[in-house]
């Protein structure tokens, strides 16, 4: 459902001058897709939509101009630049990072779709990685150690 909705959002961006999140909700409803403004907000973040000047005045949503960012390279550099410490236990890996880096790292981990990861939570200066099982925790911890050069 999410991938289909986001595909539809891309189509709507091409054919409409969408200035507000509520406009997405209305246009999606016309396509028989019922969503809340909060869901649209998450999709905007996930799709990395940006606001650009509109020919009618104001600003409109647009796809990012460059989506070819090497996500893994960005993840590795962000972890290296902000790393403070890391601990692991059972299915969990807990990383302390510099303030402001937690949400970015959590988002990048999500974009990578690593098979070992069940999910992540990132706050200002920490990232909690929940792995699928203990073996995946060990394997992913080794990946993190490689990122920081440990």
PDB file of C-alpha atoms in Angstrom:
ATOM      1  CA  UNK A   1       0.000   0.000   0.000  1.00  0.00           C
ATOM      2  CA  UNK A   2       2.780   2.451   0.929  1.00  0.00           C
ATOM      3  CA  UNK A   3       4.756   1.905  -2.286  1.00  0.00           C
ATOM      4  CA  UNK A   4       1.607   2.220  -4.377  1.00  0.00           C
ATOM      5  CA  UNK A   5       0.588   5.402  -2.525  1.00  0.00           C
ATOM      6  CA  UNK A   6       4.037   6.923  -3.015  1.00  0.00           C
ATOM      7  CA  UNK A   7       3.975   5.987  -6.701  1.00  0.00           C
ATOM      8  CA  UNK A   8       0.622   7.786  -6.941  1.00  0.00           C
ATOM      9  CA  UNK A   9       2.047  10.816  -5.094  1.00  0.00           C
ATOM     10  CA  UNK A  10       4.810  11.029  -7.726  1.00  0.00           C
ATOM     11  CA  UNK A  11       2.173  10.985 -10.478  1.00  0.00           C
ATOM     12  CA  UNK A  12       0.163  13.680  -8.700  1.00  0.00           C
ATOM     13  CA  UNK A  13       3.247  15.899  -8.436  1.00  0.00           C
ATOM     14  CA  UNK A  14       3.724  15.780 -12.199  1.00  0.00           C
ATOM     15  CA  UNK A  15       0.176  16.801 -13.028  1.00  0.00           C
ATOM     16  CA  UNK A  16      -0.704  19.138 -10.112  1.00  0.00           C
ATOM     17  CA  UNK A  17       0.633  22.231  -8.357  1.00  0.00           C
ATOM     18  CA  UNK A  18       0.526  20.850  -4.800  1.00  0.00           C
ATOM     19  CA  UNK A  19       1.257  23.488  -2.178  1.00  0.00           C
ATOM     20  CA  UNK A  20       0.001  21.900   1.062  1.00  0.00           C
ATOM     21  CA  UNK A  21      -0.102  18.464   2.641  1.00  0.00           C
ATOM     22  CA  UNK A  22      -3.884  18.754   2.762  1.00  0.00           C
ATOM     23  CA  UNK A  23      -3.851  19.019  -1.053  1.00  0.00           C
ATOM     24  CA  UNK A  24      -2.235  15.566  -1.187  1.00  0.00           C
ATOM     25  CA  UNK A  25      -4.951  14.185   1.124  1.00  0.00           C
ATOM     26  CA  UNK A  26      -7.691  15.610  -1.143  1.00  0.00           C
ATOM     27  CA  UNK A  27      -6.100  14.436  -4.402  1.00  0.00           C
ATOM     28  CA  UNK A  28      -5.412  10.967  -3.012  1.00  0.00           C
ATOM     29  CA  UNK A  29      -9.032  10.722  -1.846  1.00  0.00           C
ATOM     30  CA  UNK A  30     -10.143  11.413  -5.437  1.00  0.00           C
ATOM     31  CA  UNK A  31      -8.052   8.368  -6.387  1.00  0.00           C
ATOM     32  CA  UNK A  32      -9.849   6.306  -3.704  1.00  0.00           C
ATOM     33  CA  UNK A  33      -6.838   6.363  -1.366  1.00  0.00           C
ATOM     34  CA  UNK A  34      -7.830   7.453   2.130  1.00  0.00           C
ATOM     35  CA  UNK A  35      -4.943   8.861   4.174  1.00  0.00           C
ATOM     36  CA  UNK A  36      -4.392  11.266   7.020  1.00  0.00           C
ATOM     37  CA  UNK A  37      -2.256  14.386   6.878  1.00  0.00           C
ATOM     38  CA  UNK A  38       0.197  12.607   9.220  1.00  0.00           C
ATOM     39  CA  UNK A  39       0.621   9.770   6.703  1.00  0.00           C
ATOM     40  CA  UNK A  40       1.237  12.287   3.928  1.00  0.00           C
ATOM     41  CA  UNK A  41       3.786  14.026   6.153  1.00  0.00           C
ATOM     42  CA  UNK A  42       5.660  10.735   6.626  1.00  0.00           C
ATOM     43  CA  UNK A  43       5.531  10.062   2.877  1.00  0.00           C
ATOM     44  CA  UNK A  44       6.936  13.541   2.158  1.00  0.00           C
ATOM     45  CA  UNK A  45       9.831  12.871   4.521  1.00  0.00           C
ATOM     46  CA  UNK A  46      10.380   9.337   3.204  1.00  0.00           C
ATOM     47  CA  UNK A  47      10.327  10.507  -0.427  1.00  0.00           C
ATOM     48  CA  UNK A  48      12.480  13.545   0.435  1.00  0.00           C
ATOM     49  CA  UNK A  49      10.097  15.927  -1.328  1.00  0.00           C
ATOM     50  CA  UNK A  50      11.157  19.550  -1.417  1.00  0.00           C
ATOM     51  CA  UNK A  51       9.307  22.836  -1.801  1.00  0.00           C
ATOM     52  CA  UNK A  52      10.185  24.913  -4.842  1.00  0.00           C
ATOM     53  CA  UNK A  53       8.778  28.232  -6.149  1.00  0.00           C
ATOM     54  CA  UNK A  54       5.486  27.798  -7.968  1.00  0.00           C
ATOM     55  CA  UNK A  55       4.646  29.614 -11.205  1.00  0.00           C
ATOM     56  CA  UNK A  56       1.340  30.611  -9.585  1.00  0.00           C
ATOM     57  CA  UNK A  57       3.122  32.169  -6.604  1.00  0.00           C
ATOM     58  CA  UNK A  58       4.026  30.599  -3.305  1.00  0.00           C
ATOM     59  CA  UNK A  59       5.718  27.225  -3.126  1.00  0.00           C
ATOM     60  CA  UNK A  60       4.826  23.744  -4.318  1.00  0.00           C
ATOM     61  CA  UNK A  61       6.053  20.250  -3.545  1.00  0.00           C
ATOM     62  CA  UNK A  62       8.507  18.645  -5.952  1.00  0.00           C
ATOM     63  CA  UNK A  63      10.625  15.525  -6.206  1.00  0.00           C
ATOM     64  CA  UNK A  64      14.226  16.082  -5.124  1.00  0.00           C
ATOM     65  CA  UNK A  65      16.458  17.251  -7.943  1.00  0.00           C
ATOM     66  CA  UNK A  66      19.076  14.620  -7.215  1.00  0.00           C
ATOM     67  CA  UNK A  67      17.995  11.269  -5.797  1.00  0.00           C
ATOM     68  CA  UNK A  68      21.188   9.514  -6.879  1.00  0.00           C
ATOM     69  CA  UNK A  69      22.843  10.031  -3.515  1.00  0.00           C
ATOM     70  CA  UNK A  70      24.939   7.059  -2.519  1.00  0.00           C
ATOM     71  CA  UNK A  71      22.980   6.252   0.626  1.00  0.00           C
ATOM     72  CA  UNK A  72      25.467   3.758   2.010  1.00  0.00           C
ATOM     73  CA  UNK A  73      28.367   6.153   1.507  1.00  0.00           C
ATOM     74  CA  UNK A  74      26.362   8.885   3.240  1.00  0.00           C
ATOM     75  CA  UNK A  75      25.503   6.497   6.098  1.00  0.00           C
ATOM     76  CA  UNK A  76      29.113   5.458   6.619  1.00  0.00           C
ATOM     77  CA  UNK A  77      30.346   9.057   6.597  1.00  0.00           C
ATOM     78  CA  UNK A  78      27.608  10.200   8.997  1.00  0.00           C
ATOM     79  CA  UNK A  79      28.354   7.361  11.413  1.00  0.00           C
ATOM     80  CA  UNK A  80      32.099   8.102  11.253  1.00  0.00           C
ATOM     81  CA  UNK A  81      31.592  11.831  11.784  1.00  0.00           C
ATOM     82  CA  UNK A  82      29.180  11.519  14.710  1.00  0.00           C
ATOM     83  CA  UNK A  83      30.094   8.264  16.466  1.00  0.00           C
ATOM     84  CA  UNK A  84      30.495   8.327  20.260  1.00  0.00           C
ATOM     85  CA  UNK A  85      29.977   4.712  21.396  1.00  0.00           C
ATOM     86  CA  UNK A  86      28.153   1.483  20.612  1.00  0.00           C
ATOM     87  CA  UNK A  87      26.765  -1.374  22.731  1.00  0.00           C
ATOM     88  CA  UNK A  88      24.896  -4.518  21.753  1.00  0.00           C
ATOM     89  CA  UNK A  89      22.763  -7.023  23.626  1.00  0.00           C
ATOM     90  CA  UNK A  90      20.470  -9.777  22.392  1.00  0.00           C
ATOM     91  CA  UNK A  91      18.622  -8.320  19.361  1.00  0.00           C
ATOM     92  CA  UNK A  92      19.593  -4.713  20.119  1.00  0.00           C
ATOM     93  CA  UNK A  93      22.394  -2.394  19.054  1.00  0.00           C
ATOM     94  CA  UNK A  94      22.540   0.991  20.776  1.00  0.00           C
ATOM     95  CA  UNK A  95      24.671   3.731  19.237  1.00  0.00           C
ATOM     96  CA  UNK A  96      25.480   7.054  20.929  1.00  0.00           C
ATOM     97  CA  UNK A  97      26.183   9.809  18.414  1.00  0.00           C
ATOM     98  CA  UNK A  98      26.689  13.562  18.431  1.00  0.00           C
ATOM     99  CA  UNK A  99      23.516  15.642  18.927  1.00  0.00           C
ATOM    100  CA  UNK A 100      21.355  15.903  15.830  1.00  0.00           C
ATOM    101  CA  UNK A 101      22.731  12.791  14.137  1.00  0.00           C
ATOM    102  CA  UNK A 102      20.382  10.129  15.508  1.00  0.00           C
ATOM    103  CA  UNK A 103      17.384  10.764  13.220  1.00  0.00           C
ATOM    104  CA  UNK A 104      19.613  11.008  10.127  1.00  0.00           C
ATOM    105  CA  UNK A 105      21.370   7.717  10.835  1.00  0.00           C
ATOM    106  CA  UNK A 106      18.083   5.976  11.650  1.00  0.00           C
ATOM    107  CA  UNK A 107      16.568   7.230   8.384  1.00  0.00           C
ATOM    108  CA  UNK A 108      19.581   6.173   6.321  1.00  0.00           C
ATOM    109  CA  UNK A 109      19.540   2.713   7.910  1.00  0.00           C
ATOM    110  CA  UNK A 110      15.873   2.420   6.944  1.00  0.00           C
ATOM    111  CA  UNK A 111      16.600   3.439   3.357  1.00  0.00           C
ATOM    112  CA  UNK A 112      19.277   0.765   3.078  1.00  0.00           C
ATOM    113  CA  UNK A 113      16.826  -2.064   3.875  1.00  0.00           C
ATOM    114  CA  UNK A 114      19.497  -4.204   5.525  1.00  0.00           C
ATOM    115  CA  UNK A 115      18.169  -7.745   5.900  1.00  0.00           C
ATOM    116  CA  UNK A 116      19.491  -8.000   9.480  1.00  0.00           C
ATOM    117  CA  UNK A 117      17.431  -5.053  10.726  1.00  0.00           C
ATOM    118  CA  UNK A 118      13.857  -5.351  11.953  1.00  0.00           C
ATOM    119  CA  UNK A 119      13.608  -1.610  12.662  1.00  0.00           C
ATOM    120  CA  UNK A 120      15.348   1.480  14.032  1.00  0.00           C
ATOM    121  CA  UNK A 121      14.537   4.396  16.294  1.00  0.00           C
ATOM    122  CA  UNK A 122      16.645   7.523  16.284  1.00  0.00           C
ATOM    123  CA  UNK A 123      16.438  10.461  18.643  1.00  0.00           C
ATOM    124  CA  UNK A 124      18.721  13.470  18.945  1.00  0.00           C
ATOM    125  CA  UNK A 125      21.902  11.656  19.976  1.00  0.00           C
ATOM    126  CA  UNK A 126      21.100   7.932  19.981  1.00  0.00           C
ATOM    127  CA  UNK A 127      20.058   5.208  17.555  1.00  0.00           C
ATOM    128  CA  UNK A 128      18.436   1.946  18.632  1.00  0.00           C
ATOM    129  CA  UNK A 129      18.682  -0.814  16.048  1.00  0.00           C
ATOM    130  CA  UNK A 130      16.461  -3.854  16.565  1.00  0.00           C
ATOM    131  CA  UNK A 131      17.745  -6.865  14.660  1.00  0.00           C
ATOM    132  CA  UNK A 132      15.753  -9.923  13.607  1.00  0.00           C
ATOM    133  CA  UNK A 133      17.715 -12.330  15.815  1.00  0.00           C
ATOM    134  CA  UNK A 134      20.907 -12.590  17.873  1.00  0.00           C
ATOM    135  CA  UNK A 135      22.999 -13.760  14.887  1.00  0.00           C
ATOM    136  CA  UNK A 136      21.878 -10.736  12.868  1.00  0.00           C
ATOM    137  CA  UNK A 137      22.880  -8.516  15.797  1.00  0.00           C
ATOM    138  CA  UNK A 138      26.407  -9.941  15.758  1.00  0.00           C
ATOM    139  CA  UNK A 139      26.648  -9.561  11.974  1.00  0.00           C
ATOM    140  CA  UNK A 140      25.336  -6.003  11.949  1.00  0.00           C
ATOM    141  CA  UNK A 141      27.526  -4.989  14.880  1.00  0.00           C
ATOM    142  CA  UNK A 142      30.499  -6.115  12.784  1.00  0.00           C
ATOM    143  CA  UNK A 143      29.212  -3.927   9.948  1.00  0.00           C
ATOM    144  CA  UNK A 144      29.033  -0.927  12.313  1.00  0.00           C
ATOM    145  CA  UNK A 145      32.526  -1.652  13.618  1.00  0.00           C
ATOM    146  CA  UNK A 146      33.692  -1.598   9.984  1.00  0.00           C
ATOM    147  CA  UNK A 147      32.007   1.765   9.425  1.00  0.00           C
ATOM    148  CA  UNK A 148      33.829   3.359  12.338  1.00  0.00           C
ATOM    149  CA  UNK A 149      37.110   1.618  11.581  1.00  0.00           C
ATOM    150  CA  UNK A 150      37.166  -0.392  14.806  1.00  0.00           C
TER     151      UNK A 150
END
